[in-house]
Amino acid sequence: MSIHAVANLRTTIDHYLRRHQISFEIDRDGDFALRQGSTKVFLRPLRWGDDQTIVKLFAPVAVNISHISLELTRFLLEENHNVLFGKFSLDFAHRAIWFEHVLLGDSLDADELLSAIISIAVTADKYDNQVAKYTGGSTFL
């Protein structure tokens, strides 16, 4: 794989977002950050294996969580079974719960990317207050 594959994917994402007039910024980690309603969706172009790229999309559901209970983990696992697109993940290192999804970067098209952004944002927004009640965390970054 060319060392430029992730850079090319980054250019493609930038083009799709601009073409659809979606405002974004590049955060300190180099991720695309998009405000969608009351949440923020991050897009992270990555290399996957030796010869492919992916786009990891993720949005905070709860941050600064103070505890993780059995009830919370059960709730998240049950909801992972029910959601059609994406998954909840626990991030112990950053004391956060994310809703995330991954798309193949080499065959990424604009409609797929925009649908994924909307789905991630809507789902994170739908669950943020409910999950924060379990964690003692907040829904804001």
Tab-separated table of N, CA and C in Angstrom:
chain	number	residue	atom	x	y	z
A	1	MET	N	0.852	-1.184	0.000
A	1	MET	CA	0.000	0.000	0.000
A	1	MET	C	0.891	1.238	0.000
A	2	SER	N	0.496	2.177	-0.760
A	2	SER	CA	1.198	3.444	-0.822
A	2	SER	C	1.086	4.168	0.522
A	3	ILE	N	2.142	4.850	0.892
A	3	ILE	CA	2.096	5.619	2.141
A	3	ILE	C	1.131	6.789	2.020
A	4	HIS	N	0.683	7.035	0.807
A	4	HIS	CA	-0.222	8.152	0.568
A	4	HIS	C	-1.698	7.752	0.626
A	5	ALA	N	-1.997	6.497	0.876
A	5	ALA	CA	-3.383	6.026	0.836
A	5	ALA	C	-4.257	6.737	1.864
A	6	VAL	N	-3.772	6.925	3.081
A	6	VAL	CA	-4.564	7.606	4.106
A	6	VAL	C	-4.703	9.080	3.746
A	7	ALA	N	-3.650	9.675	3.217
A	7	ALA	CA	-3.735	11.072	2.771
A	7	ALA	C	-4.757	11.214	1.643
A	8	ASN	N	-4.787	10.269	0.727
A	8	ASN	CA	-5.773	10.302	-0.353
A	8	ASN	C	-7.190	10.145	0.192
A	9	LEU	N	-7.367	9.261	1.171
A	9	LEU	CA	-8.675	9.084	1.797
A	9	LEU	C	-9.083	10.364	2.508
A	10	ARG	N	-8.166	10.994	3.167
A	10	ARG	CA	-8.436	12.265	3.851
A	10	ARG	C	-8.910	13.319	2.837
A	11	THR	N	-8.280	13.370	1.679
A	11	THR	CA	-8.672	14.302	0.618
A	11	THR	C	-10.073	13.978	0.110
A	12	THR	N	-10.383	12.695	-0.044
A	12	THR	CA	-11.711	12.275	-0.500
A	12	THR	C	-12.786	12.701	0.496
A	13	ILE	N	-12.542	12.463	1.780
A	13	ILE	CA	-13.503	12.853	2.814
A	13	ILE	C	-13.705	14.364	2.797
A	14	ASP	N	-12.619	15.107	2.732
A	14	ASP	CA	-12.690	16.566	2.680
A	14	ASP	C	-13.555	17.009	1.497
A	15	HIS	N	-13.330	16.408	0.345
A	15	HIS	CA	-14.100	16.740	-0.864
A	15	HIS	C	-15.589	16.449	-0.680
A	16	TYR	N	-15.921	15.281	-0.154
A	16	TYR	CA	-17.335	14.920	0.053
A	16	TYR	C	-18.018	15.885	1.009
A	17	LEU	N	-17.354	16.232	2.095
A	17	LEU	CA	-17.954	17.133	3.081
A	17	LEU	C	-18.163	18.528	2.494
A	18	ARG	N	-17.163	19.024	1.790
A	18	ARG	CA	-17.285	20.352	1.180
A	18	ARG	C	-18.351	20.368	0.089
A	19	ARG	N	-18.400	19.323	-0.726
A	19	ARG	CA	-19.387	19.245	-1.810
A	19	ARG	C	-20.809	19.277	-1.268
A	20	HIS	N	-21.004	18.705	-0.098
A	20	HIS	CA	-22.340	18.684	0.517
A	20	HIS	C	-22.512	19.800	1.551
A	21	GLN	N	-21.581	20.743	1.554
A	21	GLN	CA	-21.621	21.930	2.406
A	21	GLN	C	-21.788	21.586	3.888
A	22	ILE	N	-21.031	20.599	4.331
A	22	ILE	CA	-21.035	20.193	5.731
A	22	ILE	C	-19.837	20.861	6.414
A	23	SER	N	-20.127	21.651	7.423
A	23	SER	CA	-19.072	22.340	8.161
A	23	SER	C	-18.299	21.343	9.014
A	24	PHE	N	-17.001	21.532	9.066
A	24	PHE	CA	-16.158	20.663	9.893
A	24	PHE	C	-14.905	21.428	10.277
A	25	GLU	N	-14.221	20.854	11.240
A	25	GLU	CA	-12.900	21.349	11.614
A	25	GLU	C	-12.000	20.136	11.737
A	26	ILE	N	-10.717	20.369	11.754
A	26	ILE	CA	-9.755	19.307	12.019
A	26	ILE	C	-9.295	19.503	13.461
A	27	ASP	N	-9.509	18.483	14.292
A	27	ASP	CA	-9.174	18.633	15.712
A	27	ASP	C	-7.690	18.353	15.957
A	28	ARG	N	-7.285	18.419	17.207
A	28	ARG	CA	-5.867	18.273	17.553
A	28	ARG	C	-5.318	16.878	17.249
A	29	ASP	N	-6.213	15.882	17.127
A	29	ASP	CA	-5.785	14.525	16.780
A	29	ASP	C	-5.750	14.297	15.275
A	30	GLY	N	-6.145	15.320	14.500
A	30	GLY	CA	-6.178	15.183	13.047
A	30	GLY	C	-7.473	14.600	12.518
A	31	ASP	N	-8.463	14.443	13.401
A	31	ASP	CA	-9.769	13.921	12.990
A	31	ASP	C	-10.624	15.040	12.413
A	32	PHE	N	-11.484	14.685	11.477
A	32	PHE	CA	-12.533	15.596	11.047
A	32	PHE	C	-13.557	15.628	12.180
A	33	ALA	N	-13.984	16.802	12.601
A	33	ALA	CA	-14.968	16.940	13.679
A	33	ALA	C	-16.142	17.741	13.140
A	34	LEU	N	-17.342	17.134	13.214
A	34	LEU	CA	-18.545	17.747	12.669
A	34	LEU	C	-19.577	17.897	13.760
A	35	ARG	N	-20.128	19.068	13.910
A	35	ARG	CA	-21.218	19.299	14.853
A	35	ARG	C	-22.502	18.875	14.164
A	36	GLN	N	-23.224	17.950	14.764
A	36	GLN	CA	-24.499	17.488	14.228
A	36	GLN	C	-25.520	17.538	15.361
A	37	GLY	N	-26.370	18.543	15.357
A	37	GLY	CA	-27.331	18.693	16.440
A	37	GLY	C	-26.603	18.939	17.744
A	38	SER	N	-26.927	18.149	18.755
A	38	SER	CA	-26.311	18.347	20.067
A	38	SER	C	-25.085	17.470	20.278
A	39	THR	N	-24.641	16.804	19.234
A	39	THR	CA	-23.466	15.944	19.392
A	39	THR	C	-22.405	16.325	18.371
A	40	LYS	N	-21.260	15.709	18.518
A	40	LYS	CA	-20.152	15.915	17.601
A	40	LYS	C	-19.766	14.551	17.056
A	41	VAL	N	-19.598	14.470	15.748
A	41	VAL	CA	-19.179	13.233	15.102
A	41	VAL	C	-17.752	13.428	14.611
A	42	PHE	N	-16.916	12.441	14.880
A	42	PHE	CA	-15.522	12.472	14.461
A	42	PHE	C	-15.304	11.431	13.364
A	43	LEU	N	-14.502	11.796	12.377
A	43	LEU	CA	-14.130	10.892	11.296
A	43	LEU	C	-12.618	10.747	11.335
A	44	ARG	N	-12.146	9.503	11.431
A	44	ARG	CA	-10.710	9.254	11.516
A	44	ARG	C	-10.290	8.309	10.387
A	45	PRO	N	-9.626	8.826	9.360
A	45	PRO	CA	-9.098	7.947	8.298
A	45	PRO	C	-7.889	7.179	8.850
A	46	LEU	N	-7.874	5.870	8.585
A	46	LEU	CA	-6.810	5.019	9.118
A	46	LEU	C	-6.363	3.993	8.083
A	47	ARG	N	-5.169	3.544	8.270
A	47	ARG	CA	-4.682	2.401	7.499
A	47	ARG	C	-5.188	1.147	8.194
A	48	TRP	N	-5.567	0.146	7.399
A	48	TRP	CA	-6.042	-1.121	7.959
A	48	TRP	C	-5.284	-2.241	7.288
A	49	GLY	N	-4.514	-2.946	8.078
A	49	GLY	CA	-3.675	-4.004	7.511
A	49	GLY	C	-2.604	-3.409	6.621
A	50	ASP	N	-2.148	-4.217	5.694
A	50	ASP	CA	-1.071	-3.772	4.811
A	50	ASP	C	-1.558	-3.048	3.571
A	51	ASP	N	-2.825	-3.270	3.202
A	51	ASP	CA	-3.219	-2.767	1.886
A	51	ASP	C	-4.619	-2.160	1.806
A	52	GLN	N	-5.169	-1.731	2.935
A	52	GLN	CA	-6.490	-1.121	2.903
A	52	GLN	C	-6.552	0.088	3.830
A	53	THR	N	-7.603	0.887	3.632
A	53	THR	CA	-7.882	2.003	4.531
A	53	THR	C	-9.310	1.872	5.044
A	54	ILE	N	-9.561	2.514	6.184
A	54	ILE	CA	-10.895	2.561	6.761
A	54	ILE	C	-11.155	3.975	7.265
A	55	VAL	N	-12.424	4.276	7.497
A	55	VAL	CA	-12.824	5.508	8.158
A	55	VAL	C	-13.563	5.088	9.420
A	56	LYS	N	-13.030	5.463	10.560
A	56	LYS	CA	-13.706	5.216	11.828
A	56	LYS	C	-14.530	6.450	12.144
A	57	LEU	N	-15.839	6.270	12.328
A	57	LEU	CA	-16.750	7.346	12.719
A	57	LEU	C	-17.129	7.097	14.167
A	58	PHE	N	-17.100	8.137	14.995
A	58	PHE	CA	-17.473	7.950	16.394
A	58	PHE	C	-18.012	9.244	16.973
A	59	ALA	N	-18.904	9.089	17.939
A	59	ALA	CA	-19.516	10.229	18.611
A	59	ALA	C	-19.624	9.909	20.095
A	60	PRO	N	-19.433	10.911	20.947
A	60	PRO	CA	-19.541	10.671	22.385
A	60	PRO	C	-20.990	10.449	22.789
A	61	VAL	N	-21.182	9.476	23.644
A	61	VAL	CA	-22.488	9.244	24.255
A	61	VAL	C	-22.441	9.718	25.704
A	62	ALA	N	-21.315	9.472	26.369
A	62	ALA	CA	-21.088	9.981	27.731
A	62	ALA	C	-19.587	10.131	27.921
A	63	VAL	N	-19.190	11.226	28.549
A	63	VAL	CA	-17.780	11.476	28.837
A	63	VAL	C	-17.631	11.774	30.322
A	64	ASN	N	-16.400	11.677	30.800
A	64	ASN	CA	-16.105	11.900	32.219
A	64	ASN	C	-16.941	10.989	33.113
A	65	ILE	N	-17.082	9.747	32.689
A	65	ILE	CA	-17.900	8.825	33.472
A	65	ILE	C	-17.192	8.471	34.774
A	66	SER	N	-17.972	8.403	35.837
A	66	SER	CA	-17.393	8.146	37.152
A	66	SER	C	-17.460	6.671	37.538
A	67	HIS	N	-18.365	5.919	36.942
A	67	HIS	CA	-18.442	4.494	37.256
A	67	HIS	C	-19.133	3.741	36.124
A	68	ILE	N	-18.799	2.453	36.055
A	68	ILE	CA	-19.415	1.566	35.068
A	68	ILE	C	-20.067	0.438	35.850
A	69	SER	N	-21.374	0.372	35.740
A	69	SER	CA	-22.131	-0.618	36.504
A	69	SER	C	-22.490	-1.818	35.638
A	70	LEU	N	-22.873	-2.881	36.299
A	70	LEU	CA	-23.370	-4.056	35.598
A	70	LEU	C	-24.607	-3.699	34.776
A	71	GLU	N	-25.461	-2.836	35.317
A	71	GLU	CA	-26.670	-2.414	34.600
A	71	GLU	C	-26.321	-1.676	33.313
A	72	LEU	N	-25.291	-0.829	33.381
A	72	LEU	CA	-24.859	-0.109	32.187
A	72	LEU	C	-24.336	-1.067	31.128
A	73	THR	N	-23.456	-1.962	31.509
A	73	THR	CA	-22.883	-2.876	30.515
A	73	THR	C	-23.958	-3.760	29.905
A	74	ARG	N	-24.907	-4.186	30.706
A	74	ARG	CA	-26.009	-4.991	30.172
A	74	ARG	C	-26.839	-4.161	29.190
A	75	PHE	N	-27.156	-2.926	29.571
A	75	PHE	CA	-27.922	-2.042	28.697
A	75	PHE	C	-27.204	-1.858	27.356
A	76	LEU	N	-25.897	-1.564	27.403
A	76	LEU	CA	-25.145	-1.329	26.168
A	76	LEU	C	-25.098	-2.581	25.292
A	77	LEU	N	-24.915	-3.746	25.910
A	77	LEU	CA	-24.890	-4.983	25.126
A	77	LEU	C	-26.247	-5.267	24.487
A	78	GLU	N	-27.309	-5.054	25.240
A	78	GLU	CA	-28.642	-5.267	24.667
A	78	GLU	C	-28.920	-4.293	23.530
A	79	GLU	N	-28.517	-3.045	23.707
A	79	GLU	CA	-28.728	-2.056	22.649
A	79	GLU	C	-27.840	-2.341	21.441
A	80	ASN	N	-26.638	-2.860	21.653
A	80	ASN	CA	-25.797	-3.253	20.520
A	80	ASN	C	-26.500	-4.305	19.667
A	81	HIS	N	-27.260	-5.155	20.309
A	81	HIS	CA	-28.024	-6.164	19.577
A	81	HIS	C	-29.161	-5.516	18.778
A	82	ASN	N	-29.726	-4.435	19.292
A	82	ASN	CA	-30.894	-3.805	18.663
A	82	ASN	C	-30.560	-2.795	17.573
A	83	VAL	N	-29.441	-2.102	17.679
A	83	VAL	CA	-29.117	-1.096	16.666
A	83	VAL	C	-28.666	-1.799	15.392
A	84	LEU	N	-29.045	-1.226	14.265
A	84	LEU	CA	-28.703	-1.842	12.987
A	84	LEU	C	-27.369	-1.352	12.447
A	85	PHE	N	-26.958	-0.184	12.858
A	85	PHE	CA	-25.802	0.462	12.264
A	85	PHE	C	-24.926	0.993	13.379
A	86	GLY	N	-23.738	0.478	13.547
A	86	GLY	CA	-22.845	0.956	14.585
A	86	GLY	C	-22.894	0.114	15.839
A	87	LYS	N	-22.129	0.574	16.839
A	87	LYS	CA	-22.049	-0.130	18.123
A	87	LYS	C	-21.629	0.841	19.206
A	88	PHE	N	-21.990	0.503	20.431
A	88	PHE	CA	-21.517	1.239	21.598
A	88	PHE	C	-20.182	0.647	22.020
A	89	SER	N	-19.300	1.500	22.522
A	89	SER	CA	-18.030	1.002	23.040
A	89	SER	C	-17.665	1.743	24.317
A	90	LEU	N	-17.031	1.010	25.229
A	90	LEU	CA	-16.523	1.590	26.471
A	90	LEU	C	-15.061	1.942	26.264
A	91	ASP	N	-14.683	3.147	26.612
A	91	ASP	CA	-13.308	3.622	26.483
A	91	ASP	C	-12.814	3.951	27.887
A	92	PHE	N	-12.224	2.954	28.533
A	92	PHE	CA	-11.774	3.133	29.910
A	92	PHE	C	-10.684	4.184	30.019
A	93	ALA	N	-9.782	4.225	29.044
A	93	ALA	CA	-8.656	5.163	29.099
A	93	ALA	C	-9.123	6.619	29.130
A	94	HIS	N	-10.200	6.918	28.410
A	94	HIS	CA	-10.697	8.295	28.346
A	94	HIS	C	-11.982	8.506	29.148
A	95	ARG	N	-12.368	7.474	29.912
A	95	ARG	CA	-13.583	7.544	30.731
A	95	ARG	C	-14.780	8.001	29.892
A	96	ALA	N	-15.002	7.277	28.792
A	96	ALA	CA	-16.052	7.679	27.854
A	96	ALA	C	-16.771	6.462	27.280
A	97	ILE	N	-17.969	6.727	26.783
A	97	ILE	CA	-18.728	5.750	26.007
A	97	ILE	C	-18.985	6.400	24.658
A	98	TRP	N	-18.700	5.660	23.610
A	98	TRP	CA	-18.821	6.151	22.242
A	98	TRP	C	-19.850	5.327	21.485
A	99	PHE	N	-20.417	5.934	20.456
A	99	PHE	CA	-21.149	5.167	19.456
A	99	PHE	C	-20.318	5.280	18.198
A	100	GLU	N	-19.996	4.159	17.579
A	100	GLU	CA	-19.040	4.165	16.482
A	100	GLU	C	-19.401	3.181	15.376
A	101	HIS	N	-18.784	3.418	14.248
A	101	HIS	CA	-18.944	2.550	13.084
A	101	HIS	C	-17.704	2.698	12.214
A	102	VAL	N	-17.430	1.710	11.376
A	102	VAL	CA	-16.276	1.750	10.488
A	102	VAL	C	-16.750	1.501	9.060
A	103	LEU	N	-16.204	2.289	8.140
A	103	LEU	CA	-16.474	2.123	6.712
A	103	LEU	C	-15.160	1.804	6.001
A	104	LEU	N	-15.236	1.018	4.943
A	104	LEU	CA	-14.055	0.765	4.131
A	104	LEU	C	-13.685	2.035	3.385
A	105	GLY	N	-12.449	2.432	3.469
A	105	GLY	CA	-12.011	3.679	2.860
A	105	GLY	C	-11.753	3.598	1.379
A	106	ASP	N	-11.289	2.445	0.902
A	106	ASP	CA	-10.901	2.324	-0.502
A	106	ASP	C	-12.085	2.384	-1.452
A	107	SER	N	-13.267	2.057	-0.955
A	107	SER	CA	-14.460	2.093	-1.814
A	107	SER	C	-15.503	3.077	-1.290
A	108	LEU	N	-15.077	4.013	-0.475
A	108	LEU	CA	-15.983	4.972	0.148
A	108	LEU	C	-16.666	5.840	-0.902
A	109	ASP	N	-17.986	6.006	-0.748
A	109	ASP	CA	-18.678	6.973	-1.604
A	109	ASP	C	-19.397	7.983	-0.722
A	110	ALA	N	-19.773	9.089	-1.313
A	110	ALA	CA	-20.334	10.210	-0.559
A	110	ALA	C	-21.626	9.833	0.144
A	111	ASP	N	-22.535	9.142	-0.537
A	111	ASP	CA	-23.819	8.788	0.072
A	111	ASP	C	-23.629	7.895	1.289
A	112	GLU	N	-22.723	6.932	1.183
A	112	GLU	CA	-22.449	6.038	2.304
A	112	GLU	C	-21.893	6.822	3.487
A	113	LEU	N	-20.960	7.720	3.218
A	113	LEU	CA	-20.359	8.510	4.287
A	113	LEU	C	-21.392	9.409	4.960
A	114	LEU	N	-22.194	10.106	4.175
A	114	LEU	CA	-23.197	11.012	4.747
A	114	LEU	C	-24.248	10.247	5.541
A	115	SER	N	-24.672	9.099	5.042
A	115	SER	CA	-25.634	8.272	5.786
A	115	SER	C	-25.049	7.815	7.113
A	116	ALA	N	-23.790	7.441	7.101
A	116	ALA	CA	-23.138	6.984	8.328
A	116	ALA	C	-23.015	8.131	9.334
A	117	ILE	N	-22.656	9.312	8.866
A	117	ILE	CA	-22.546	10.472	9.762
A	117	ILE	C	-23.883	10.742	10.434
A	118	ILE	N	-24.942	10.762	9.657
A	118	ILE	CA	-26.280	11.025	10.202
A	118	ILE	C	-26.675	9.941	11.197
A	119	SER	N	-26.448	8.697	10.846
A	119	SER	CA	-26.821	7.593	11.727
A	119	SER	C	-26.065	7.646	13.052
A	120	ILE	N	-24.781	7.908	12.996
A	120	ILE	CA	-23.980	7.988	14.219
A	120	ILE	C	-24.468	9.147	15.084
A	121	ALA	N	-24.691	10.302	14.465
A	121	ALA	CA	-25.138	11.482	15.218
A	121	ALA	C	-26.501	11.256	15.858
A	122	VAL	N	-27.441	10.728	15.101
A	122	VAL	CA	-28.801	10.525	15.612
A	122	VAL	C	-28.792	9.513	16.754
A	123	THR	N	-28.048	8.433	16.599
A	123	THR	CA	-28.014	7.408	17.638
A	123	THR	C	-27.330	7.928	18.903
A	124	ALA	N	-26.205	8.611	18.763
A	124	ALA	CA	-25.518	9.163	19.944
A	124	ALA	C	-26.416	10.152	20.668
A	125	ASP	N	-27.113	10.989	19.901
A	125	ASP	CA	-28.020	11.974	20.494
A	125	ASP	C	-29.203	11.295	21.182
A	126	LYS	N	-29.681	10.215	20.596
A	126	LYS	CA	-30.820	9.488	21.169
A	126	LYS	C	-30.480	8.881	22.528
A	127	TYR	N	-29.260	8.392	22.681
A	127	TYR	CA	-28.895	7.645	23.879
A	127	TYR	C	-28.101	8.431	24.909
A	128	ASP	N	-27.616	9.621	24.588
A	128	ASP	CA	-26.661	10.275	25.480
A	128	ASP	C	-27.208	10.543	26.884
A	129	ASN	N	-28.389	11.093	26.993
A	129	ASN	CA	-28.933	11.381	28.330
A	129	ASN	C	-29.227	10.107	29.112
A	130	GLN	N	-29.735	9.105	28.425
A	130	GLN	CA	-30.054	7.838	29.091
A	130	GLN	C	-28.789	7.161	29.617
A	131	VAL	N	-27.741	7.109	28.821
A	131	VAL	CA	-26.504	6.468	29.247
A	131	VAL	C	-25.825	7.275	30.347
A	132	ALA	N	-25.862	8.592	30.263
A	132	ALA	CA	-25.235	9.434	31.293
A	132	ALA	C	-25.847	9.184	32.677
A	133	LYS	N	-27.128	8.836	32.728
A	133	LYS	CA	-27.758	8.532	34.012
A	133	LYS	C	-27.128	7.319	34.674
A	134	TYR	N	-26.682	6.354	33.856
A	134	TYR	CA	-26.029	5.157	34.402
A	134	TYR	C	-24.612	5.438	34.876
A	135	THR	N	-23.966	6.453	34.312
A	135	THR	CA	-22.528	6.599	34.497
A	135	THR	C	-22.105	7.730	35.413
A	136	GLY	N	-23.001	8.670	35.674
A	136	GLY	CA	-22.592	9.859	36.406
A	136	GLY	C	-21.760	10.795	35.552
A	137	GLY	N	-21.739	10.555	34.226
A	137	GLY	CA	-20.955	11.386	33.323
A	137	GLY	C	-21.804	12.451	32.683
A	138	SER	N	-21.200	13.164	31.763
A	138	SER	CA	-21.919	14.204	31.031
A	138	SER	C	-22.004	13.816	29.571
A	139	THR	N	-22.809	14.569	28.838
A	139	THR	CA	-22.973	14.275	27.423
A	139	THR	C	-22.186	15.240	26.554
A	140	PHE	N	-21.372	16.071	27.143
A	140	PHE	CA	-20.638	17.075	26.385
A	140	PHE	C	-19.148	16.811	26.465
A	141	LEU	N	-18.450	17.125	25.390
A	141	LEU	CA	-16.990	16.983	25.361
A	141	LEU	C	-16.328	18.141	26.077
